[in-house]
mmCIF file of C-alpha atoms and ligand atoms in Angstrom:
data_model
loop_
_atom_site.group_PDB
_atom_site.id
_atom_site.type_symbol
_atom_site.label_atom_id
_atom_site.label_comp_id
_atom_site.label_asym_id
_atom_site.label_seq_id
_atom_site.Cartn_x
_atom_site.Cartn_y
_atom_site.Cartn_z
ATOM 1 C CA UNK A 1 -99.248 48.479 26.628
ATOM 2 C CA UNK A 2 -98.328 50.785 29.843
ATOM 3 C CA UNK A 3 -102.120 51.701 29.808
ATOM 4 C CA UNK A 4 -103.169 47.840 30.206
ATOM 5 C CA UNK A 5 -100.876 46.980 32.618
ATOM 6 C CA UNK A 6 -101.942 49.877 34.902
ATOM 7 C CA UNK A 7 -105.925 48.776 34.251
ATOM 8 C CA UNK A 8 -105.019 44.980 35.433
ATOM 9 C CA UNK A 9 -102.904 46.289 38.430
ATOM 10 C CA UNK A 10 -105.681 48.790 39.607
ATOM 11 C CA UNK A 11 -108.042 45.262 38.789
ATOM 12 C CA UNK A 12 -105.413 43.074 41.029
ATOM 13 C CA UNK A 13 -104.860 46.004 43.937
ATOM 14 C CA UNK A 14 -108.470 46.034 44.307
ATOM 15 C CA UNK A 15 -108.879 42.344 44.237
ATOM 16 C CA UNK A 16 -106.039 42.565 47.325
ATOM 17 C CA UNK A 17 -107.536 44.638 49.032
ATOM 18 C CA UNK A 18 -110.943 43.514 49.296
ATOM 19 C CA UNK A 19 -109.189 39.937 50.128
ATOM 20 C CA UNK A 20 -110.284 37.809 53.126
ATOM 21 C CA UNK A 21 -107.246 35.244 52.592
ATOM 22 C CA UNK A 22 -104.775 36.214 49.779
ATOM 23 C CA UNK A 23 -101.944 33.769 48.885
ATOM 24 C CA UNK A 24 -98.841 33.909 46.856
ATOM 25 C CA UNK A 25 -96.989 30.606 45.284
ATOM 26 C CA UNK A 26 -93.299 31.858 43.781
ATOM 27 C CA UNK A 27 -91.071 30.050 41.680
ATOM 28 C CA UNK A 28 -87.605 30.434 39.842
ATOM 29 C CA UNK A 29 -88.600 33.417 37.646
ATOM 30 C CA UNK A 30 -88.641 35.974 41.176
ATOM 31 C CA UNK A 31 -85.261 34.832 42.451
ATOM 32 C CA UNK A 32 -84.099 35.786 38.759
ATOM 33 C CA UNK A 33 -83.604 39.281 39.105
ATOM 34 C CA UNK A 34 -81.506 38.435 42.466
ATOM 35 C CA UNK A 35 -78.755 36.354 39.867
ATOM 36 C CA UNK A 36 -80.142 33.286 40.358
ATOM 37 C CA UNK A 37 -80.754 30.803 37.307
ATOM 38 C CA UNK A 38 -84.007 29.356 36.748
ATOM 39 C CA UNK A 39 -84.232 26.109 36.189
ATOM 40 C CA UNK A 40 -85.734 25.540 32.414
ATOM 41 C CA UNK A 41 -84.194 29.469 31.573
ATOM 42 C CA UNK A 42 -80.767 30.217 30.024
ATOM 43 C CA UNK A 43 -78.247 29.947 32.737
ATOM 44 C CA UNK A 44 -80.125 26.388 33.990
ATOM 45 C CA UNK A 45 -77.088 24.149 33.261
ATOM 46 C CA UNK A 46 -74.075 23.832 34.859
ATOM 47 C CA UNK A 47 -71.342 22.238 33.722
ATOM 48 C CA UNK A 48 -73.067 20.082 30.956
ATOM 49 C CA UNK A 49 -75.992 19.059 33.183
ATOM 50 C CA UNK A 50 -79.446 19.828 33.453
ATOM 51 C CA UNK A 51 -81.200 20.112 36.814
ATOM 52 C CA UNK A 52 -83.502 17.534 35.761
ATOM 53 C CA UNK A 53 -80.145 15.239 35.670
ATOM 54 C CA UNK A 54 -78.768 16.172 39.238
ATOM 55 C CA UNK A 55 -81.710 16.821 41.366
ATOM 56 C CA UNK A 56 -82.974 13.105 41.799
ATOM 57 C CA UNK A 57 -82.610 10.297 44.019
ATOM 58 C CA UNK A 58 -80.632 8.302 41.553
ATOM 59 C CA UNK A 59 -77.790 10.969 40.610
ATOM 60 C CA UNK A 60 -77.307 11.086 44.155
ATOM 61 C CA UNK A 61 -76.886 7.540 44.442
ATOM 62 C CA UNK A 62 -74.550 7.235 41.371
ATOM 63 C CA UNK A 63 -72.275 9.987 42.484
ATOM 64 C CA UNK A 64 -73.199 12.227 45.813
ATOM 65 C CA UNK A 65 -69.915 14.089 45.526
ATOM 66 C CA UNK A 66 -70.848 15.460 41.841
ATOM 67 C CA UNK A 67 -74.724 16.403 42.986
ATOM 68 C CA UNK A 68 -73.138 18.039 46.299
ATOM 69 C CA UNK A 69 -70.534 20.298 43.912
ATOM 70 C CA UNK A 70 -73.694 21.246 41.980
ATOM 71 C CA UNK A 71 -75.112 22.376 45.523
ATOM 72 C CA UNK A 72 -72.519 23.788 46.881
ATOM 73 C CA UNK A 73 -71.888 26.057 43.734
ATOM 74 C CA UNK A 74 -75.531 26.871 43.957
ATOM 75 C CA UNK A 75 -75.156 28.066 47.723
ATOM 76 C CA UNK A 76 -72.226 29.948 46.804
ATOM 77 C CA UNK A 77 -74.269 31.835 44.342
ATOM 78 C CA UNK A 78 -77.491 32.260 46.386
ATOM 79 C CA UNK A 79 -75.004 33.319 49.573
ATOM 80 C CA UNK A 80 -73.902 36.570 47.564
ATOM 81 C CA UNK A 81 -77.188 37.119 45.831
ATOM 82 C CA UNK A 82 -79.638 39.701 47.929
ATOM 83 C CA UNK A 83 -83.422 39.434 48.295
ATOM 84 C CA UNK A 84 -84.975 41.874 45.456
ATOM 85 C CA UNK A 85 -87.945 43.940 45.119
ATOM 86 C CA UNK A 86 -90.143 41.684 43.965
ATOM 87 C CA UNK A 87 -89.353 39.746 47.316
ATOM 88 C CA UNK A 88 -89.892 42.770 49.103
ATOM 89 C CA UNK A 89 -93.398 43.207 48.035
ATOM 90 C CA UNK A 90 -94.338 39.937 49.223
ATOM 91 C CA UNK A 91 -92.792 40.691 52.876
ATOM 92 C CA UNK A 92 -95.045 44.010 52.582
ATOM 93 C CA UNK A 93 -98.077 42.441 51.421
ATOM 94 C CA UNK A 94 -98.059 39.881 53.997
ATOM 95 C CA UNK A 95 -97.243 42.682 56.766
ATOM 96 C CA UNK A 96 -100.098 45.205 55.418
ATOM 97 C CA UNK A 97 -102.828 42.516 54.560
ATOM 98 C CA UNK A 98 -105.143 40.803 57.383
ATOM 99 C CA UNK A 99 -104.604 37.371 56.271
ATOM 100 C CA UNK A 100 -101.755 36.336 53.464
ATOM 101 C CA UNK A 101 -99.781 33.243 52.929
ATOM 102 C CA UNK A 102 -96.710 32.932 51.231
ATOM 103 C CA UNK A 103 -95.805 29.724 49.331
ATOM 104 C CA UNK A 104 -92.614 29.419 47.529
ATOM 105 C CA UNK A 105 -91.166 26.490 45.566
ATOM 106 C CA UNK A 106 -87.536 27.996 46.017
ATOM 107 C CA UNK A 107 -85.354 26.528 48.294
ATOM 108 C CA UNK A 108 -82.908 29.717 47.869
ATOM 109 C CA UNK A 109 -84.422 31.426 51.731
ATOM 110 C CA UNK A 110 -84.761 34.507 49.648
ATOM 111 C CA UNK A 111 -88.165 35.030 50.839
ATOM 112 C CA UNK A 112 -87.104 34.559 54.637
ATOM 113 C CA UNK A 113 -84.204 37.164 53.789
ATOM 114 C CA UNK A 114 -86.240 39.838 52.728
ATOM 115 C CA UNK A 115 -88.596 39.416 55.363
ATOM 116 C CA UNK A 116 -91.413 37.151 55.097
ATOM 117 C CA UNK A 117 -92.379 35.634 58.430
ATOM 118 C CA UNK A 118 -93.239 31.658 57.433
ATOM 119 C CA UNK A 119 -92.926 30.952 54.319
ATOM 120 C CA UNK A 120 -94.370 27.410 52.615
ATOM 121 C CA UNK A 121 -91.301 25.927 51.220
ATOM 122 C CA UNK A 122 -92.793 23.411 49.288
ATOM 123 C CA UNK A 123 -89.522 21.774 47.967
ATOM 124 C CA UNK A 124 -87.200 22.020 51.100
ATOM 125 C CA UNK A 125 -84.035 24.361 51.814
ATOM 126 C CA UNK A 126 -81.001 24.287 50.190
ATOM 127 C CA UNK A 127 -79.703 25.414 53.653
ATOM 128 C CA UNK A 128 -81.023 22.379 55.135
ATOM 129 C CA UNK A 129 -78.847 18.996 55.789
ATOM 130 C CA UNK A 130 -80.734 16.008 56.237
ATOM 131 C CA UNK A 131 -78.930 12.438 56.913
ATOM 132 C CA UNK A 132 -80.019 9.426 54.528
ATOM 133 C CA UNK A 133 -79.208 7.369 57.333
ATOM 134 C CA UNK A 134 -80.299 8.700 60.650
ATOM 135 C CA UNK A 135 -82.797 11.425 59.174
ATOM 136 C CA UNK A 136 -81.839 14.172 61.755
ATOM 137 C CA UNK A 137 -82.096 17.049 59.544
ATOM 138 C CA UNK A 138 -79.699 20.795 60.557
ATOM 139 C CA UNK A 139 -79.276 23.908 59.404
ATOM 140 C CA UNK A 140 -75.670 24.437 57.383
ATOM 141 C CA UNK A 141 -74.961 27.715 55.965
ATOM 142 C CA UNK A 142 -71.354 27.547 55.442
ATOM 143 C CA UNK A 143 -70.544 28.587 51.849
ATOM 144 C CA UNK A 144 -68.511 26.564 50.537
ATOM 145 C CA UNK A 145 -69.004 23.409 52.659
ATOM 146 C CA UNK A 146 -65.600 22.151 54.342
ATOM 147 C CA UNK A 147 -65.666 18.673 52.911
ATOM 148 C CA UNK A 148 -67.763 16.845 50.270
ATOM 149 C CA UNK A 149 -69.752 15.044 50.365
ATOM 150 C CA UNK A 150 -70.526 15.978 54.061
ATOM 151 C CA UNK A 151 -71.776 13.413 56.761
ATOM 152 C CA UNK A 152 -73.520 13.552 59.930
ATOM 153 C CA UNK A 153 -72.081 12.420 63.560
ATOM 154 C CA UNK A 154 -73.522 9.201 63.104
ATOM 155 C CA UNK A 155 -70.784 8.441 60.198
ATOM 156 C CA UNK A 156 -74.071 8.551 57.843
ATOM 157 C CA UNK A 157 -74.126 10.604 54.352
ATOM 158 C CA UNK A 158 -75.672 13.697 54.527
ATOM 159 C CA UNK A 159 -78.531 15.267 51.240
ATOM 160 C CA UNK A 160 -79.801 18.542 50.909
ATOM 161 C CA UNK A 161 -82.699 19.445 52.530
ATOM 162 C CA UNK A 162 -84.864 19.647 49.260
ATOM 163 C CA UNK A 163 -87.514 17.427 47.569
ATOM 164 C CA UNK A 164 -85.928 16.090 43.914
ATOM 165 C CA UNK A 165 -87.790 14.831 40.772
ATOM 166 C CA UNK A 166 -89.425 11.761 41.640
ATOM 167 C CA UNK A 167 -89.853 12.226 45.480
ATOM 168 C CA UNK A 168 -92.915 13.615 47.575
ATOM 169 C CA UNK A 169 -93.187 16.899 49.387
ATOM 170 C CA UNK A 170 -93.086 16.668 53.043
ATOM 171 C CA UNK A 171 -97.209 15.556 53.695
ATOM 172 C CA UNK A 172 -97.136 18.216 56.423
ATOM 173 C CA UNK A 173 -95.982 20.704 54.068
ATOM 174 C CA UNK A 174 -98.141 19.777 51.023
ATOM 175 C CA UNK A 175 -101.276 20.028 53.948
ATOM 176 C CA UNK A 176 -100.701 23.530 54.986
ATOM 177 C CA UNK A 177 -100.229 24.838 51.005
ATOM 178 C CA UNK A 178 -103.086 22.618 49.915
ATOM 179 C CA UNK A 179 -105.348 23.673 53.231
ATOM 180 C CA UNK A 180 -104.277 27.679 52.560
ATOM 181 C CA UNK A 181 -105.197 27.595 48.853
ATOM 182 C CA UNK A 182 -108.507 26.090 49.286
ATOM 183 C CA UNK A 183 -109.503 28.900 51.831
ATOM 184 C CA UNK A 184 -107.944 31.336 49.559
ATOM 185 C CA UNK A 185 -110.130 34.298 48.132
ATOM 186 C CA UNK A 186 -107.122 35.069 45.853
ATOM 187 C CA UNK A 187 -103.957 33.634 44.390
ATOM 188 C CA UNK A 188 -100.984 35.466 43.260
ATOM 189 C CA UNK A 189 -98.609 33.296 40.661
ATOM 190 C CA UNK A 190 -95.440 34.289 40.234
ATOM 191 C CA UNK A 191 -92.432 33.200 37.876
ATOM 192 C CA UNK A 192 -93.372 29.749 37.914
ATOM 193 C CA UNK A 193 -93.601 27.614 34.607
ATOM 194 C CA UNK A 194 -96.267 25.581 36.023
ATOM 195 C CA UNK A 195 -95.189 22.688 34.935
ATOM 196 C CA UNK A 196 -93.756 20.909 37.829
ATOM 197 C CA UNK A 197 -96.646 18.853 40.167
ATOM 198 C CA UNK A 198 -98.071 18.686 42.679
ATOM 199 C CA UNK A 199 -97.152 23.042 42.702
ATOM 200 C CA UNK A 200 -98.830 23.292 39.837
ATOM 201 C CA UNK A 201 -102.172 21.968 40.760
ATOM 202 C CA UNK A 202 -102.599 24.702 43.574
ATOM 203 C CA UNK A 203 -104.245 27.132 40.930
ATOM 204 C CA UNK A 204 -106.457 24.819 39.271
ATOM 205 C CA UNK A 205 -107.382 24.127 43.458
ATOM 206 C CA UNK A 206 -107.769 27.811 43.994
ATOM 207 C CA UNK A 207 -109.961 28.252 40.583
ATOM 208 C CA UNK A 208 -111.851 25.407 41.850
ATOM 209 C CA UNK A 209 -112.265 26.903 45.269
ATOM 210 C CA UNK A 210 -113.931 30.148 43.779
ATOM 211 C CA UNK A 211 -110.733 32.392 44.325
ATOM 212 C CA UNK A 212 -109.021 34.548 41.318
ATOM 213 C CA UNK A 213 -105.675 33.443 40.080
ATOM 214 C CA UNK A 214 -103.427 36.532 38.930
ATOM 215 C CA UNK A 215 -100.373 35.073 37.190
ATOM 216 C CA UNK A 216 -97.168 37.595 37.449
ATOM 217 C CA UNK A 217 -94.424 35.753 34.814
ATOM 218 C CA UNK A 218 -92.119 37.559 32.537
ATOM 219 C CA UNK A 219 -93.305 35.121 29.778
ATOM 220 C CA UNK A 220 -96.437 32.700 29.156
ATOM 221 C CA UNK A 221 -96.831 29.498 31.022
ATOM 222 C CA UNK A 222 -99.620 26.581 30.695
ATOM 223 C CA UNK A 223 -101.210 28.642 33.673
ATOM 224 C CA UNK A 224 -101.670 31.255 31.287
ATOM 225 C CA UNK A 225 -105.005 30.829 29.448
ATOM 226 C CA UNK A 226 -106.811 30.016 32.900
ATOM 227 C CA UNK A 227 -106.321 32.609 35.318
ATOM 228 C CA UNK A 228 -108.466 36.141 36.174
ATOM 229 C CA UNK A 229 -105.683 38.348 34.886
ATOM 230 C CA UNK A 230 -102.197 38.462 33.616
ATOM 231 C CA UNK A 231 -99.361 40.829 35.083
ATOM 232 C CA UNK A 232 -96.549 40.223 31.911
ATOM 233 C CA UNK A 233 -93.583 41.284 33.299
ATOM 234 C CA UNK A 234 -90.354 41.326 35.653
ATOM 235 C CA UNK A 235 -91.864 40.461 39.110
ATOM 236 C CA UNK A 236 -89.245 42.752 40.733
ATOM 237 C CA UNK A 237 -91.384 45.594 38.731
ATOM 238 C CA UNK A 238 -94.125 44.401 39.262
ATOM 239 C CA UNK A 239 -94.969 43.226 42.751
ATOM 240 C CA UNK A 240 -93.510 46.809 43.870
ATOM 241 C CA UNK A 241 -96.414 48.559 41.715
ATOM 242 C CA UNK A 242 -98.475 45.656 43.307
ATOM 243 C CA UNK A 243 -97.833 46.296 46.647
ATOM 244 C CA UNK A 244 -97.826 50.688 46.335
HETATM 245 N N1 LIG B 301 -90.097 37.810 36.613
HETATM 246 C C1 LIG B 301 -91.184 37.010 36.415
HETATM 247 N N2 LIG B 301 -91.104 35.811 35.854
HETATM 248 C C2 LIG B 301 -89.904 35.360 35.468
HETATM 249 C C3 LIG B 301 -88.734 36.148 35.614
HETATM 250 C C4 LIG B 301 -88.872 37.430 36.230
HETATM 251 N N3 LIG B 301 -87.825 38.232 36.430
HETATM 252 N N4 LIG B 301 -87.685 35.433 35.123
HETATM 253 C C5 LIG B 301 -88.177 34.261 34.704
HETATM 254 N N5 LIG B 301 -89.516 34.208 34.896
HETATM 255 C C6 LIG B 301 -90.423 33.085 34.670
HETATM 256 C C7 LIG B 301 -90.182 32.275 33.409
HETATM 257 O O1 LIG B 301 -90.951 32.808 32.331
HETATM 258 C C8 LIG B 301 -90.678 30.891 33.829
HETATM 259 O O2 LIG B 301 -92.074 30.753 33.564
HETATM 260 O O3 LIG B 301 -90.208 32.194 35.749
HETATM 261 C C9 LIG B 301 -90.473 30.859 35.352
HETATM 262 C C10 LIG B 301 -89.326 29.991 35.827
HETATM 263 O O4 LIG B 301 -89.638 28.670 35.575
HETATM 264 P P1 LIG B 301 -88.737 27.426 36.056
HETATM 265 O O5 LIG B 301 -87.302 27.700 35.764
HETATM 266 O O6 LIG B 301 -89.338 26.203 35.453
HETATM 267 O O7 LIG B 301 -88.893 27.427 37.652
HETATM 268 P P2 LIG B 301 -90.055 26.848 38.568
HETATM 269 O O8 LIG B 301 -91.391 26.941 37.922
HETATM 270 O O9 LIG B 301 -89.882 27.483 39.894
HETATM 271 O O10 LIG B 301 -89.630 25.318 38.679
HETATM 272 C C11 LIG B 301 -90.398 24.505 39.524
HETATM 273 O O11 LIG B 301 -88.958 22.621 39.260
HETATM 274 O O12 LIG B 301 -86.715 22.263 38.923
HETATM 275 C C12 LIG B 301 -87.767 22.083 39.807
HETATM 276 O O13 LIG B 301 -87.881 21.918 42.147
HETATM 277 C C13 LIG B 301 -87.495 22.781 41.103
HETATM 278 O O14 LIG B 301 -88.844 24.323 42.351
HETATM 279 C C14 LIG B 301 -88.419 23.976 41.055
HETATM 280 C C15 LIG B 301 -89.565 23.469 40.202
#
């Protein structure tokens, strides 16, 4: 097993470094190792809800106060958490490689933390305020948050800075990921289940675009049958060995 992972990482380090344009896209599965539950793993619920319950437009509606405790406990956690290896490897990469973009469906900052210059946050920033009625949007990181649910200056009610089921990314945003991937020579994927669109379309893109997809995920994903190579594994263990 040790034997085959060291012949696809030799495969994948060469594949870097011959790269004209290497991206990344991150999900849940790197923040793990940092403490912080993934959404469909064990440790996804809290109290008796499922993300999938909280993180839309209509939760909010019903009952802002509940969806903001679920945030704030989520800051709380992602406030004492620290940036890991595996996020380390990515600030490395992008500092040693010629051209490398980093896109991240995490809205933890992790990736910012441990160094990476401008990330692609695809689904927003849980340090992020944005008002539903005036749409000024400001950075908040007090941990916990003084009152909630918090409002802006002009008396509106203030979300999180984040994209929920059912809403579109920013069309800026989306542009810049989609508009990296397709000039992409290669594609890191890492600890995302690939289930959750339009993120999960970017490696079919890339594939389409004539780039390899590596996929680094501690278990299989629908990903998993269609990329170049497969790093099984921790991402904190392996993006370090990645990025030697
Ligand atoms: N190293 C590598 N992979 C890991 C690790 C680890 N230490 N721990 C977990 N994984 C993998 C799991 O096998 C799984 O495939 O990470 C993936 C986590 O999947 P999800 O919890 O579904 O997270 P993600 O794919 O980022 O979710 C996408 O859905 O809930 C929404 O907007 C939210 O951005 C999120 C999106």
């Amino acid at each position: 097993m040790e034997a085959e992972i060291q012949d696809s990482l030799d495969r994948v380090r060469g594949w870097l470094a011959g790269a004209r344009h290497a991206c990344a896209l991150t999900g849940a599965g790197i923040s793990a190792e940092s403490g912080i539950p993934t959404f469909r793993g064990a440790g996804g619920l809290w109290r008796q809800f499922r993300a999938e319950e909280l993180a839309t437009p209509q939760a909010f509606a019903r009952d802002p106060r509940l969806v903001w405790e679920w945030y704030d406990w989520r800051r709380g956690i992602v406030a004492g958490a620290r940036a890991n290896p595996g996020h380390h490897a990515l600030a490395a990469l992008e500092s040693r490689l010629p051209r490398f973009t980093l896109i991240t469906q995490n809205v933890d900052g992790l990736h910012r933390r441990a160094g990476s210059r401008n990330p692609i946050e695809l689904h927003g920033s849980i340090w992020k305020l944005r008002c539903t009625r005036c749409s000024r949007e400001h950075g908040d990181d007090r941990v916990p948050l003084p009152h909630l649910p918090p409002h802006c200056d002009c008396g509106g009610l203030l979300r999180p800075g984040v994209v929920w089921f059912g809403e579109g990314l920013e069309p800026e945003v989306w542009h810049n990921a989609h508009e990296a991937v397709r000039s992409a020579d290669l594609l890191l994927v890492i600890g995302t289940s690939a289930v959750v669109y339009p993120a999960a379309s970017l490696a079919p893109l890339a594939r389409a675009s004539g780039a390899r997809v590596v996929e680094i995920n501690a278990g299989e994903t629908p990903l998993t049958a269609a990329v170049d190579c497969t790093l099984r594994g921790l991402a904190g263990e392996i993006l370090p060995r990645l990025a030697q």
